[in-house]
Amino acid sequence: MRTILAVDGGNSKTDLALVAEDGTVLATGRAGPFVPQSAGVSAAADVVERAALALRDGMAAPYADVLAAFLAGADFPREEEALRAEFLARGCAGEVSVANDTFAVLRAGASRPWGVVVVCGAGMNAAGVSPTGEVARFPALGRRSGDWGGGEDLAEHVLWHAARAEDGRGPDTALAELVRTRFGTASVTEVVLALHFGELDPARLHELVPGLFAVAAGGDAVARGLVARQADEVAVMARVCLDRLGLLDTPAEVVLGGSVLTARDPYLHGLIETSLGASAPHARVLVTA
């Protein structure tokens, strides 16, 4: 029976599953971030290969008959081809398929092989597939391509508002106490300086995101404004994909994925449904597991 090595490579982690052709899951594993944009194609492929070796108890390549990789950083055809060529050159599998990770979330969450997906994890991305196979995508290169949102942006803005609240430049907000409590400091300034001097890993700012939603649920105006901005960004990306594919006036599924959205915060999701409902009334919002 043939085997498939399925890879979900994200900005914060990489998940792998070795699956038999009949759907039986033979093994699963997790590795570090998949970031070809900053680490390079070879280093990013190393992340997958090390995890595959562990999955196969040190057995040399090929690790499966088919490698199906859905990867962050595979945003353009030339990037998909570069990653596919790298995996083939390493002999990871006889057949290799590479696509952006948003399409895996769409297929996992939609009831049909078409629809729209918005992923909000460390960053933001969205894509859509029409019933006839047309595709809508975004460059998803961060601020330079017009993106805003996801855990990284939310955490940075929590710290920004907290710093301004503490020194008087901004409105009072419970986000300042959230920062102090999360990192065990007497002031927000201590956290800022710890980041500046390399004493605090910037990745730890992600720890502020769940607290942001808790503060917003308590009615804090600044926190609620950040959550509302995130909801608007999710809704507008979904609407643009639906519009590009001619699906605004057709019942269509909008799948939400990524850690920020799969946490299912009631306030965030209520705002998303309200905003999307106003511009795409036929859309049905679904959340992946």
mmCIF file of C-alpha atoms in Angstrom, residues 90-212:
data_model
loop_
_atom_site.group_PDB
_atom_site.id
_atom_site.type_symbol
_atom_site.label_atom_id
_atom_site.label_comp_id
_atom_site.label_asym_id
_atom_site.label_seq_id
_atom_site.Cartn_x
_atom_site.Cartn_y
_atom_site.Cartn_z
ATOM 1 C CA ARG A 90 16.721 15.209 -1.641
ATOM 2 C CA GLY A 91 14.773 12.120 -2.663
ATOM 3 C CA CYS A 92 12.133 12.717 -0.008
ATOM 4 C CA ALA A 93 9.506 10.960 -2.157
ATOM 5 C CA GLY A 94 8.996 9.800 -5.713
ATOM 6 C CA GLU A 95 6.133 12.242 -6.195
ATOM 7 C CA VAL A 96 6.101 15.719 -4.664
ATOM 8 C CA SER A 97 3.266 18.233 -4.606
ATOM 9 C CA VAL A 98 3.713 21.719 -3.096
ATOM 10 C CA ALA A 99 1.068 24.386 -2.527
ATOM 11 C CA ASN A 100 0.407 27.236 -0.133
ATOM 12 C CA ASP A 101 -0.852 26.166 3.288
ATOM 13 C CA THR A 102 -4.099 28.114 2.912
ATOM 14 C CA PHE A 103 -5.368 25.521 0.419
ATOM 15 C CA ALA A 104 -4.958 22.733 2.973
ATOM 16 C CA VAL A 105 -7.115 24.666 5.435
ATOM 17 C CA LEU A 106 -9.740 25.244 2.749
ATOM 18 C CA ARG A 107 -9.908 21.571 1.828
ATOM 19 C CA ALA A 108 -9.984 20.499 5.472
ATOM 20 C CA GLY A 109 -12.800 22.852 6.424
ATOM 21 C CA ALA A 110 -15.042 23.084 3.358
ATOM 22 C CA SER A 111 -17.711 20.553 2.484
ATOM 23 C CA ARG A 112 -16.916 20.964 -1.223
ATOM 24 C CA PRO A 113 -13.627 21.314 -3.143
ATOM 25 C CA TRP A 114 -14.219 25.056 -3.600
ATOM 26 C CA GLY A 115 -14.850 28.101 -1.446
ATOM 27 C CA VAL A 116 -12.838 30.775 0.340
ATOM 28 C CA VAL A 117 -10.415 30.467 3.237
ATOM 29 C CA VAL A 118 -8.921 33.064 5.576
ATOM 30 C CA VAL A 119 -6.029 31.963 7.766
ATOM 31 C CA CYS A 120 -5.090 34.069 10.768
ATOM 32 C CA GLY A 121 -2.230 32.579 12.762
ATOM 33 C CA ALA A 122 1.089 34.323 13.218
ATOM 34 C CA GLY A 123 0.209 36.299 10.073
ATOM 35 C CA MET A 124 -2.678 36.640 7.638
ATOM 36 C CA ASN A 125 -3.506 35.108 4.282
ATOM 37 C CA ALA A 126 -6.559 34.225 2.245
ATOM 38 C CA ALA A 127 -7.377 32.351 -0.926
ATOM 39 C CA GLY A 128 -10.349 31.077 -2.862
ATOM 40 C CA VAL A 129 -11.250 28.482 -5.466
ATOM 41 C CA SER A 130 -14.332 28.754 -7.669
ATOM 42 C CA PRO A 131 -16.517 25.792 -8.677
ATOM 43 C CA THR A 132 -14.812 25.870 -12.090
ATOM 44 C CA GLY A 133 -11.287 25.966 -10.672
ATOM 45 C CA GLU A 134 -10.342 29.653 -10.860
ATOM 46 C CA VAL A 135 -8.097 30.748 -7.991
ATOM 47 C CA ALA A 136 -7.936 34.020 -6.049
ATOM 48 C CA ARG A 137 -4.849 34.709 -3.921
ATOM 49 C CA PHE A 138 -2.918 37.488 -2.224
ATOM 50 C CA PRO A 139 0.873 38.038 -2.246
ATOM 51 C CA ALA A 140 0.821 37.812 1.587
ATOM 52 C CA LEU A 141 4.201 39.492 2.028
ATOM 53 C CA GLY A 142 3.298 41.478 5.101
ATOM 54 C CA ARG A 143 2.911 45.240 5.276
ATOM 55 C CA ARG A 144 4.645 45.829 1.951
ATOM 56 C CA SER A 145 1.828 43.950 0.220
ATOM 57 C CA GLY A 146 -0.928 45.619 2.251
ATOM 58 C CA ASP A 147 -1.395 42.978 4.941
ATOM 59 C CA TRP A 148 -2.334 43.581 8.554
ATOM 60 C CA GLY A 149 -3.293 41.185 11.307
ATOM 61 C CA GLY A 150 -2.467 37.845 12.860
ATOM 62 C CA GLY A 151 -0.711 37.099 16.118
ATOM 63 C CA GLU A 152 2.459 39.052 15.343
ATOM 64 C CA ASP A 153 0.658 42.291 14.516
ATOM 65 C CA LEU A 154 -1.807 41.926 17.387
ATOM 66 C CA ALA A 155 0.974 41.314 19.921
ATOM 67 C CA GLU A 156 3.009 44.270 18.656
ATOM 68 C CA HIS A 157 -0.038 46.522 18.940
ATOM 69 C CA VAL A 158 -0.814 45.287 22.450
ATOM 70 C CA LEU A 159 2.700 46.303 23.505
ATOM 71 C CA TRP A 160 2.425 49.627 21.601
ATOM 72 C CA HIS A 161 -0.821 50.595 23.324
ATOM 73 C CA ALA A 162 0.469 49.386 26.692
ATOM 74 C CA ALA A 163 3.608 51.532 26.425
ATOM 75 C CA ARG A 164 1.629 54.632 25.480
ATOM 76 C CA ALA A 165 -0.903 54.061 28.241
ATOM 77 C CA GLU A 166 1.879 53.747 30.810
ATOM 78 C CA ASP A 167 3.741 56.921 29.817
ATOM 79 C CA GLY A 168 0.646 59.036 29.163
ATOM 80 C CA ARG A 169 0.766 59.367 25.385
ATOM 81 C CA GLY A 170 -2.252 57.128 24.882
ATOM 82 C CA PRO A 171 -5.543 56.296 26.568
ATOM 83 C CA ASP A 172 -5.631 54.183 29.694
ATOM 84 C CA THR A 173 -6.034 50.492 28.965
ATOM 85 C CA ALA A 174 -5.861 47.215 30.859
ATOM 86 C CA LEU A 175 -3.409 46.039 28.199
ATOM 87 C CA ALA A 176 -0.626 47.670 30.225
ATOM 88 C CA GLU A 177 -1.376 45.437 33.196
ATOM 89 C CA LEU A 178 -1.643 42.460 30.839
ATOM 90 C CA VAL A 179 1.934 43.080 29.641
ATOM 91 C CA ARG A 180 3.311 43.571 33.142
ATOM 92 C CA THR A 181 1.588 40.458 34.480
ATOM 93 C CA ARG A 182 2.486 38.255 31.518
ATOM 94 C CA PHE A 183 6.202 39.011 31.792
ATOM 95 C CA GLY A 184 6.404 39.560 35.544
ATOM 96 C CA THR A 185 7.746 43.125 35.377
ATOM 97 C CA ALA A 186 6.987 46.266 37.307
ATOM 98 C CA SER A 187 6.550 48.298 34.119
ATOM 99 C CA VAL A 188 5.887 47.969 30.410
ATOM 100 C CA THR A 189 9.128 49.847 29.810
ATOM 101 C CA GLU A 190 11.067 46.932 31.317
ATOM 102 C CA VAL A 191 9.583 44.633 28.687
ATOM 103 C CA VAL A 192 10.461 47.067 25.890
ATOM 104 C CA LEU A 193 14.057 47.328 27.117
ATOM 105 C CA ALA A 194 14.354 43.553 27.528
ATOM 106 C CA LEU A 195 13.373 43.181 23.886
ATOM 107 C CA HIS A 196 15.801 45.917 22.844
ATOM 108 C CA PHE A 197 18.766 44.362 24.643
ATOM 109 C CA GLY A 198 17.999 40.805 23.514
ATOM 110 C CA GLU A 199 17.021 39.634 26.988
ATOM 111 C CA LEU A 200 13.500 38.667 25.899
ATOM 112 C CA ASP A 201 12.761 36.549 22.840
ATOM 113 C CA PRO A 202 10.407 38.550 20.558
ATOM 114 C CA ALA A 203 8.544 35.310 19.843
ATOM 115 C CA ARG A 204 7.237 35.447 23.400
ATOM 116 C CA LEU A 205 5.092 38.452 22.507
ATOM 117 C CA HIS A 206 2.649 35.930 21.046
ATOM 118 C CA GLU A 207 1.785 35.080 24.652
ATOM 119 C CA LEU A 208 -0.085 38.395 24.807
ATOM 120 C CA VAL A 209 -2.686 37.468 22.188
ATOM 121 C CA PRO A 210 -4.997 35.284 24.330
ATOM 122 C CA GLY A 211 -4.862 37.997 26.978
ATOM 123 C CA LEU A 212 -5.891 40.607 24.421
#
